Amino acid sequence: MEKRVGILTTGGDCSGLNAVIRSAFVRASALGYQLLGIKRGFRGLASDQPDFVELTPELCDASMLSRAGSIIYSDTKWISASLNAGVTVEDIKRAVHRRYDELHLDGLVCVGGDGSLTVLHELLSDNDQLNVVFIPKTIDNDVNHTDFAIGFQSALQVVVDAIEDIRSSARSHERTMVIEVMGRDAGYIAMYAGLAAGVDAILMPEFAFSMDKLIAHVKACYACGQDHCIVVVSESVETDDFKHKEEFVEGVVSYTHSEYKGIGKYIAAKIRASGIETRCSVLGHIQRGGTTCISDRLIGTLMGVEAINLISSGRTGKFLAFENNRVAVLDIKDVVKSINRKLSLDNEYVKAAKELGVYVGEV
Ligand code: F6P
């Protein structure tokens, strides 16, 4: 029987997923493997009906490299919805192993974020029969052990372009623009995009800020001759009187997932109340789209090839990191000990922003 590998994308989509799928397909074909695209992440692997597509040269042509999102779909809620409905982790584990055997898979490439890696680790047992290679992706870049997760750098490009587009209007009306970006509980998008776009203040969940000091900073920018001001705000920032978890999360939808909303508008209203004409733009899901940037295409391509090479040589249970411009192979069991990361004051971009006089909070 022809050897078979499965690939799935799970968690929030981003740019670069299709680049991984394409290169995994091309490499798998070269080694004589069939590649099955398991649709909708773990849901396609564990739900009652098998849900997959056999990948072909037509589906995986080169135009995929630039296309954001996932041609095999990605699910964010199935696991949590199942657990909430009383299905146990053991049930899901059994279903995944059963489907893996039914499909006669020789290996599985999972492309996901920190939540997906936690789930995957729970699905693996000590003497596991699933030959898994995990590729980290998330626009939030909050997965430890890798310099860049797939999707992060494309998201930065979208955010920087948006800030520059908004800047012309801010300037014409001499306004302050508050721009709310994604990132969940980490401020990487806000920090890196804010610095690349030369903004005046960057508010991140990792560093507390003072509303009075922020407003004083905005006023100081105008006093120094600026005709406008840009404040980038990470979606999960909180203030003394604005708490996401109490007021603004529209239902906690999973054990790894919550939705943030509203802080940008709140901060804009406070700045406006101090007498500065201010508007807010919430960038939202455009940050997960756009044209995949060159780095995500290249890293995705390298990782797709490496994942298939590892499976074909029997080295599985691995996590692919991008470190110092190379793909590094780590053990999933070591990586899960500390999956999440956040910005710290040691981060060179945070340090540079402070030294350039950008307000990054009371640090
Ligand atoms: O984790 C990626 C991410 O885009 C976060 O930055 C954001 O908070 C969340 O997903 C949005 O999720 P959803 O697509 O479910 O609204």
GROMACS .gro file of C-alpha atoms and ligand atoms in nm:
model
  379
    1MET     CA    1   0.000   0.000   0.000
    2GLU     CA    2   0.117   0.355  -0.078
    3LYS     CA    3   0.251   0.535   0.226
    4ARG     CA    4   0.032   0.812   0.359
    5VAL     CA    5   0.085   1.125   0.563
    6GLY     CA    6  -0.188   1.353   0.695
    7ILE     CA    7  -0.163   1.728   0.741
    8LEU     CA    8  -0.398   1.951   0.938
    9THR     CA    9  -0.419   2.319   1.028
   10THR     CA   10  -0.578   2.406   1.360
   11GLY     CA   11  -0.655   2.724   1.557
   12GLY     CA   12  -0.687   3.075   1.416
   13ASP     CA   13  -0.580   3.093   1.052
   14CYS     CA   14  -0.298   3.313   0.923
   15SER     CA   15  -0.068   3.361   0.628
   16GLY     CA   16   0.188   3.092   0.551
   17LEU     CA   17  -0.032   2.786   0.619
   18ASN     CA   18  -0.078   2.722   0.249
   19ALA     CA   19   0.296   2.754   0.192
   20VAL     CA   20   0.350   2.474   0.445
   21ILE     CA   21   0.080   2.257   0.286
   22ARG     CA   22   0.225   2.306  -0.062
   23SER     CA   23   0.583   2.226   0.029
   24ALA     CA   24   0.476   1.925   0.238
   25PHE     CA   25   0.279   1.803  -0.065
   26VAL     CA   26   0.565   1.850  -0.310
   27ARG     CA   27   0.819   1.683  -0.078
   28ALA     CA   28   0.580   1.399   0.013
   29SER     CA   29   0.513   1.332  -0.356
   30ALA     CA   30   0.886   1.325  -0.429
   31LEU     CA   31   0.931   1.060  -0.157
   32GLY     CA   32   0.637   0.856  -0.285
   33TYR     CA   33   0.388   0.948  -0.011
   34GLN     CA   34   0.027   1.039  -0.058
   35LEU     CA   35  -0.065   1.353   0.141
   36LEU     CA   36  -0.413   1.375   0.292
   37GLY     CA   37  -0.539   1.716   0.394
   38ILE     CA   38  -0.737   1.651   0.713
   39LYS     CA   39  -1.007   1.915   0.706
   40ARG     CA   40  -1.094   2.145   0.998
   41GLY     CA   41  -0.807   2.044   1.225
   42PHE     CA   42  -0.867   1.786   1.497
   43ARG     CA   43  -1.236   1.791   1.418
   44GLY     CA   44  -1.164   1.628   1.080
   45LEU     CA   45  -0.956   1.365   1.253
   46ALA     CA   46  -1.182   1.284   1.546
   47SER     CA   47  -1.544   1.347   1.452
   48ASP     CA   48  -1.781   1.069   1.342
   49GLN     CA   49  -1.743   1.125   0.969
   50PRO     CA   50  -1.392   1.125   0.817
   51ASP     CA   51  -1.326   1.464   0.669
   52PHE     CA   52  -1.025   1.483   0.440
   53VAL     CA   53  -0.912   1.557   0.088
   54GLU     CA   54  -0.635   1.392  -0.107
   55LEU     CA   55  -0.399   1.672  -0.203
   56THR     CA   56  -0.308   1.695  -0.570
   57PRO     CA   57  -0.074   1.906  -0.786
   58GLU     CA   58  -0.379   2.107  -0.901
   59LEU     CA   59  -0.482   2.190  -0.542
   60CYS     CA   60  -0.124   2.264  -0.439
   61ASP     CA   61  -0.003   2.481  -0.726
   62ALA     CA   62   0.249   2.761  -0.670
   63SER     CA   63  -0.017   3.031  -0.644
   64MET     CA   64  -0.087   2.894  -0.293
   65LEU     CA   65   0.237   3.043  -0.167
   66SER     CA   66   0.098   3.395  -0.153
   67ARG     CA   67  -0.254   3.305  -0.039
   68ALA     CA   68  -0.338   3.354   0.330
   69GLY     CA   69  -0.564   3.113   0.517
   70SER     CA   70  -0.581   2.737   0.483
   71ILE     CA   71  -0.718   2.543   0.186
   72ILE     CA   72  -0.799   2.258   0.427
   73TYR     CA   73  -0.981   2.486   0.673
   74SER     CA   74  -0.905   2.538   1.040
   75ASP     CA   75  -1.126   2.492   1.342
   76THR     CA   76  -1.095   2.681   1.670
   77LYS     CA   77  -1.387   2.557   1.871
   78TRP     CA   78  -1.450   2.186   1.816
   79ILE     CA   79  -1.234   2.056   2.101
   80SER     CA   80  -1.369   2.302   2.356
   81ALA     CA   81  -1.728   2.256   2.240
   82SER     CA   82  -1.685   1.877   2.273
   83LEU     CA   83  -1.535   1.908   2.621
   84ASN     CA   84  -1.812   2.147   2.724
   85ALA     CA   85  -2.064   1.891   2.596
   86GLY     CA   86  -1.918   1.625   2.825
   87VAL     CA   87  -1.683   1.445   2.584
   88THR     CA   88  -1.361   1.360   2.768
   89VAL     CA   89  -1.002   1.405   2.655
   90GLU     CA   90  -0.977   1.023   2.660
   91ASP     CA   91  -1.275   0.997   2.419
   92ILE     CA   92  -1.111   1.244   2.179
   93LYS     CA   93  -0.780   1.062   2.210
   94ARG     CA   94  -0.940   0.728   2.125
   95ALA     CA   95  -1.124   0.881   1.827
   96VAL     CA   96  -0.806   1.041   1.692
   97HIS     CA   97  -0.607   0.717   1.723
   98ARG     CA   98  -0.888   0.519   1.561
   99ARG     CA   99  -0.912   0.754   1.262
  100TYR     CA  100  -0.531   0.766   1.228
  101ASP     CA  101  -0.532   0.385   1.202
  102GLU     CA  102  -0.837   0.372   0.971
  103LEU     CA  103  -0.671   0.615   0.732
  104HIS     CA  104  -0.348   0.407   0.748
  105LEU     CA  105  -0.144   0.717   0.822
  106ASP     CA  106   0.233   0.684   0.857
  107GLY     CA  107   0.262   1.031   1.000
  108LEU     CA  108   0.078   1.353   1.078
  109VAL     CA  109   0.188   1.714   1.032
  110CYS     CA  110   0.000   1.951   1.265
  111VAL     CA  111   0.025   2.322   1.201
  112GLY     CA  112  -0.113   2.510   1.501
  113GLY     CA  113  -0.061   2.756   1.785
  114ASP     CA  114   0.004   2.723   2.157
  115GLY     CA  115  -0.348   2.599   2.234
  116SER     CA  116  -0.325   2.335   1.961
  117LEU     CA  117   0.011   2.215   2.089
  118THR     CA  118  -0.138   2.174   2.437
  119VAL     CA  119  -0.423   1.974   2.287
  120LEU     CA  120  -0.186   1.767   2.075
  121HIS     CA  121   0.032   1.688   2.373
  122GLU     CA  122  -0.272   1.565   2.560
  123LEU     CA  123  -0.359   1.344   2.263
  124LEU     CA  124  -0.014   1.185   2.259
  125SER     CA  125   0.072   0.918   2.512
  126ASP     CA  126   0.416   0.794   2.617
  127ASN     CA  127   0.440   0.508   2.369
  128ASP     CA  128   0.234   0.684   2.108
  129GLN     CA  129   0.149   0.545   1.767
  130LEU     CA  130   0.088   0.891   1.618
  131ASN     CA  131   0.400   0.999   1.430
  132VAL     CA  132   0.355   1.370   1.471
  133VAL     CA  133   0.556   1.674   1.364
  134PHE     CA  134   0.426   2.009   1.490
  135ILE     CA  135   0.479   2.340   1.308
  136PRO     CA  136   0.408   2.655   1.512
  137LYS     CA  137   0.188   2.922   1.352
  138THR     CA  138   0.015   3.223   1.500
  139ILE     CA  139  -0.007   3.590   1.421
  140ASP     CA  140   0.036   3.645   1.798
  141ASN     CA  141   0.396   3.506   1.794
  142ASP     CA  142   0.343   3.393   2.153
  143VAL     CA  143   0.476   3.038   2.105
  144ASN     CA  144   0.802   2.986   2.289
  145HIS     CA  145   1.120   2.830   2.143
  146THR     CA  146   1.089   2.981   1.794
  147ASP     CA  147   1.201   3.325   1.682
  148PHE     CA  148   0.899   3.360   1.455
  149ALA     CA  149   0.579   3.160   1.430
  150ILE     CA  150   0.440   3.127   1.078
  151GLY     CA  151   0.194   3.407   1.007
  152PHE     CA  152   0.342   3.666   1.244
  153GLN     CA  153   0.554   3.851   0.991
  154SER     CA  154   0.273   3.868   0.733
  155ALA     CA  155   0.044   4.010   1.002
  156LEU     CA  156   0.306   4.274   1.083
  157GLN     CA  157   0.311   4.378   0.718
  158VAL     CA  158  -0.068   4.418   0.717
  159VAL     CA  159  -0.062   4.622   1.039
  160VAL     CA  160   0.224   4.847   0.929
  161ASP     CA  161   0.051   4.912   0.594
  162ALA     CA  162  -0.274   4.992   0.777
  163ILE     CA  163  -0.102   5.231   1.018
  164GLU     CA  164   0.056   5.412   0.725
  165ASP     CA  165  -0.279   5.434   0.546
  166ILE     CA  166  -0.444   5.571   0.861
  167ARG     CA  167  -0.160   5.817   0.922
  168SER     CA  168  -0.247   6.031   0.618
  169SER     CA  169  -0.597   6.090   0.752
  170ALA     CA  170  -0.468   6.153   1.106
  171ARG     CA  171  -0.232   6.413   0.964
  172SER     CA  172  -0.496   6.589   0.749
  173HIS     CA  173  -0.723   6.633   1.050
  174GLU     CA  174  -0.445   6.679   1.308
  175ARG     CA  175  -0.603   6.398   1.504
  176THR     CA  176  -0.482   6.131   1.733
  177MET     CA  177  -0.560   5.783   1.604
  178VAL     CA  178  -0.582   5.490   1.839
  179ILE     CA  179  -0.526   5.167   1.643
  180GLU     CA  180  -0.629   4.843   1.812
  181VAL     CA  181  -0.445   4.531   1.700
  182MET     CA  182  -0.478   4.161   1.780
  183GLY     CA  183  -0.228   3.949   1.972
  184ARG     CA  184  -0.442   3.790   2.239
  185ASP     CA  185  -0.243   3.801   2.568
  186ALA     CA  186   0.088   3.902   2.412
  187GLY     CA  187   0.197   4.238   2.273
  188TYR     CA  188   0.424   4.119   1.989
  189ILE     CA  189   0.209   4.253   1.705
  190ALA     CA  190   0.163   4.592   1.876
  191MET     CA  191   0.532   4.622   1.966
  192TYR     CA  192   0.693   4.515   1.640
  193ALA     CA  193   0.443   4.681   1.405
  194GLY     CA  194   0.431   4.997   1.618
  195LEU     CA  195   0.808   5.029   1.609
  196ALA     CA  196   0.824   4.956   1.235
  197ALA     CA  197   0.561   5.224   1.166
  198GLY     CA  198   0.723   5.484   1.396
  199VAL     CA  199   0.421   5.539   1.621
  200ASP     CA  200   0.417   5.752   1.936
  201ALA     CA  201   0.280   5.511   2.196
  202ILE     CA  202   0.244   5.133   2.213
  203LEU     CA  203   0.029   4.976   2.483
  204MET     CA  204   0.082   4.605   2.550
  205PRO     CA  205  -0.069   4.367   2.805
  206GLU     CA  206   0.273   4.289   2.950
  207PHE     CA  207   0.339   4.644   3.074
  208ALA     CA  208   0.101   4.851   3.287
  209PHE     CA  209   0.035   5.202   3.164
  210SER     CA  210  -0.107   5.518   3.317
  211MET     CA  211  -0.390   5.691   3.129
  212ASP     CA  212  -0.273   6.029   3.260
  213LYS     CA  213   0.085   5.967   3.144
  214LEU     CA  214  -0.037   5.847   2.804
  215ILE     CA  215  -0.245   6.162   2.757
  216ALA     CA  216   0.047   6.378   2.876
  217HIS     CA  217   0.269   6.200   2.620
  218VAL     CA  218   0.021   6.267   2.339
  219LYS     CA  219   0.001   6.635   2.439
  220ALA     CA  220   0.383   6.652   2.452
  221CYS     CA  221   0.401   6.516   2.095
  222TYR     CA  222   0.178   6.801   1.972
  223ALA     CA  223   0.373   7.051   2.183
  224CYS     CA  224   0.692   6.939   2.006
  225GLY     CA  225   0.539   7.028   1.669
  226GLN     CA  226   0.373   6.705   1.556
  227ASP     CA  227   0.046   6.757   1.369
  228HIS     CA  228  -0.095   6.416   1.464
  229CYS     CA  229  -0.031   6.126   1.695
  230ILE     CA  230  -0.061   5.748   1.663
  231VAL     CA  231  -0.125   5.516   1.959
  232VAL     CA  232  -0.117   5.139   1.895
  233VAL     CA  233  -0.310   4.934   2.150
  234SER     CA  234  -0.297   4.560   2.193
  235GLU     CA  235  -0.648   4.413   2.221
  236SER     CA  236  -0.607   4.261   2.568
  237VAL     CA  237  -0.472   4.568   2.747
  238GLU     CA  238  -0.670   4.655   3.059
  239THR     CA  239  -0.703   4.963   3.276
  240ASP     CA  240  -0.816   5.002   3.636
  241ASP     CA  241  -1.176   5.042   3.523
  242PHE     CA  242  -1.179   4.836   3.200
  243LYS     CA  243  -1.153   4.463   3.261
  244HIS     CA  244  -1.201   4.234   2.965
  245LYS     CA  245  -1.287   3.931   3.163
  246GLU     CA  246  -1.557   4.103   3.366
  247GLU     CA  247  -1.719   4.317   3.100
  248PHE     CA  248  -1.608   4.264   2.746
  249VAL     CA  249  -1.547   3.896   2.673
  250GLU     CA  250  -1.848   3.777   2.478
  251GLY     CA  251  -1.863   3.437   2.640
  252VAL     CA  252  -1.551   3.239   2.709
  253VAL     CA  253  -1.567   3.007   2.413
  254SER     CA  254  -1.305   2.750   2.500
  255TYR     CA  255  -1.046   2.644   2.746
  256THR     CA  256  -0.779   2.815   2.543
  257HIS     CA  257  -0.978   3.091   2.381
  258SER     CA  258  -1.143   3.421   2.463
  259GLU     CA  259  -1.246   3.718   2.256
  260TYR     CA  260  -1.122   4.068   2.332
  261LYS     CA  261  -1.302   4.382   2.232
  262GLY     CA  262  -1.332   4.746   2.309
  263ILE     CA  263  -1.017   4.874   2.475
  264GLY     CA  264  -0.915   5.086   2.173
  265LYS     CA  265  -1.243   5.275   2.173
  266TYR     CA  266  -1.225   5.317   2.548
  267ILE     CA  267  -0.876   5.468   2.536
  268ALA     CA  268  -0.970   5.689   2.240
  269ALA     CA  269  -1.266   5.823   2.439
  270LYS     CA  270  -1.038   5.907   2.732
  271ILE     CA  271  -0.791   6.093   2.509
  272ARG     CA  272  -1.080   6.276   2.340
  273ALA     CA  273  -1.219   6.377   2.679
  274SER     CA  274  -0.889   6.554   2.747
  275GLY     CA  275  -0.957   6.787   2.451
  276ILE     CA  276  -0.765   6.612   2.170
  277GLU     CA  277  -0.967   6.512   1.866
  278THR     CA  278  -0.929   6.133   1.858
  279ARG     CA  279  -1.064   5.840   1.660
  280CYS     CA  280  -1.018   5.467   1.692
  281SER     CA  281  -0.966   5.202   1.422
  282VAL     CA  282  -0.992   4.836   1.515
  283LEU     CA  283  -0.798   4.637   1.255
  284GLY     CA  284  -0.954   4.298   1.334
  285HIS     CA  285  -0.927   3.995   1.108
  286ILE     CA  286  -0.754   4.172   0.818
  287GLN     CA  287  -0.443   4.094   1.026
  288ARG     CA  288  -0.484   3.727   0.938
  289GLY     CA  289  -0.516   3.790   0.564
  290GLY     CA  290  -0.337   3.981   0.292
  291THR     CA  291  -0.054   3.859   0.075
  292THR     CA  292   0.178   3.617   0.251
  293CYS     CA  293   0.513   3.789   0.304
  294ILE     CA  294   0.836   3.640   0.173
  295SER     CA  295   0.961   3.525   0.517
  296ASP     CA  296   0.642   3.331   0.588
  297ARG     CA  297   0.659   3.171   0.244
  298LEU     CA  298   1.021   3.072   0.299
  299ILE     CA  299   0.987   2.953   0.659
  300GLY     CA  300   0.667   2.767   0.567
  301THR     CA  301   0.842   2.604   0.274
  302LEU     CA  302   1.144   2.495   0.481
  303MET     CA  303   0.922   2.358   0.756
  304GLY     CA  304   0.694   2.167   0.519
  305VAL     CA  305   0.996   1.993   0.368
  306GLU     CA  306   1.153   1.922   0.709
  307ALA     CA  307   0.829   1.780   0.852
  308ILE     CA  308   0.802   1.525   0.570
  309ASN     CA  309   1.173   1.440   0.588
  310LEU     CA  310   1.139   1.374   0.963
  311ILE     CA  311   0.836   1.150   0.917
  312SER     CA  312   1.006   0.956   0.638
  313SER     CA  313   1.312   0.898   0.857
  314GLY     CA  314   1.104   0.798   1.160
  315ARG     CA  315   1.197   1.097   1.375
  316THR     CA  316   0.865   1.213   1.513
  317GLY     CA  317   0.718   1.373   1.826
  318LYS     CA  318   0.902   1.682   1.704
  319PHE     CA  319   0.843   2.058   1.709
  320LEU     CA  320   0.997   2.272   1.436
  321ALA     CA  321   1.144   2.602   1.550
  322PHE     CA  322   1.293   2.882   1.344
  323GLU     CA  323   1.612   2.989   1.522
  324ASN     CA  324   1.894   3.203   1.385
  325ASN     CA  325   1.767   3.168   1.028
  326ARG     CA  326   1.753   2.789   1.041
  327VAL     CA  327   1.488   2.529   1.113
  328ALA     CA  328   1.568   2.357   1.444
  329VAL     CA  329   1.412   2.026   1.549
  330LEU     CA  330   1.300   2.009   1.916
  331ASP     CA  331   1.110   1.745   2.111
  332ILE     CA  332   0.743   1.826   2.169
  333LYS     CA  333   0.772   1.685   2.523
  334ASP     CA  334   1.038   1.947   2.607
  335VAL     CA  335   0.861   2.234   2.436
  336VAL     CA  336   0.530   2.181   2.618
  337LYS     CA  337   0.700   2.247   2.952
  338SER     CA  338   0.693   2.618   2.860
  339ILE     CA  339   0.480   2.681   2.553
  340ASN     CA  340   0.371   3.039   2.604
  341ARG     CA  341   0.582   3.347   2.598
  342LYS     CA  342   0.526   3.715   2.645
  343LEU     CA  343   0.727   4.028   2.590
  344SER     CA  344   0.974   4.121   2.861
  345LEU     CA  345   1.176   4.433   2.930
  346ASP     CA  346   1.482   4.249   2.794
  347ASN     CA  347   1.329   4.236   2.449
  348GLU     CA  348   1.551   4.442   2.222
  349TYR     CA  349   1.256   4.598   2.039
  350VAL     CA  350   1.099   4.710   2.368
  351LYS     CA  351   1.433   4.857   2.475
  352ALA     CA  352   1.477   5.038   2.142
  353ALA     CA  353   1.124   5.180   2.157
  354LYS     CA  354   1.188   5.319   2.505
  355GLU     CA  355   1.517   5.469   2.396
  356LEU     CA  356   1.342   5.635   2.101
  357GLY     CA  357   1.095   5.803   2.339
  358VAL     CA  358   0.793   5.590   2.244
  359TYR     CA  359   0.553   5.558   2.539
  360VAL     CA  360   0.537   5.185   2.618
  361GLY     CA  361   0.384   5.208   2.966
  362GLU     CA  362   0.519   5.269   3.314
  363VAL     CA  363   0.840   5.073   3.266
  364F6P     O1  364  -0.475   3.385   1.805
  364F6P     C1  365  -0.496   3.455   1.688
  364F6P     C2  366  -0.605   3.557   1.704
  364F6P     O2  367  -0.617   3.626   1.580
  364F6P     C3  368  -0.586   3.654   1.819
  364F6P     O3  369  -0.493   3.755   1.791
  364F6P     C4  370  -0.727   3.703   1.839
  364F6P     O4  371  -0.750   3.745   1.972
  364F6P     C5  372  -0.810   3.580   1.810
  364F6P     O5  373  -0.729   3.495   1.731
  364F6P     C6  374  -0.939   3.605   1.739
  364F6P     O6  375  -1.005   3.484   1.727
  364F6P     P1  376  -1.136   3.462   1.642
  364F6P     O7  377  -1.094   3.442   1.499
  364F6P     O8  378  -1.198   3.342   1.699
  364F6P     O9  379  -1.220   3.586   1.656
   0.00000   0.00000   0.00000
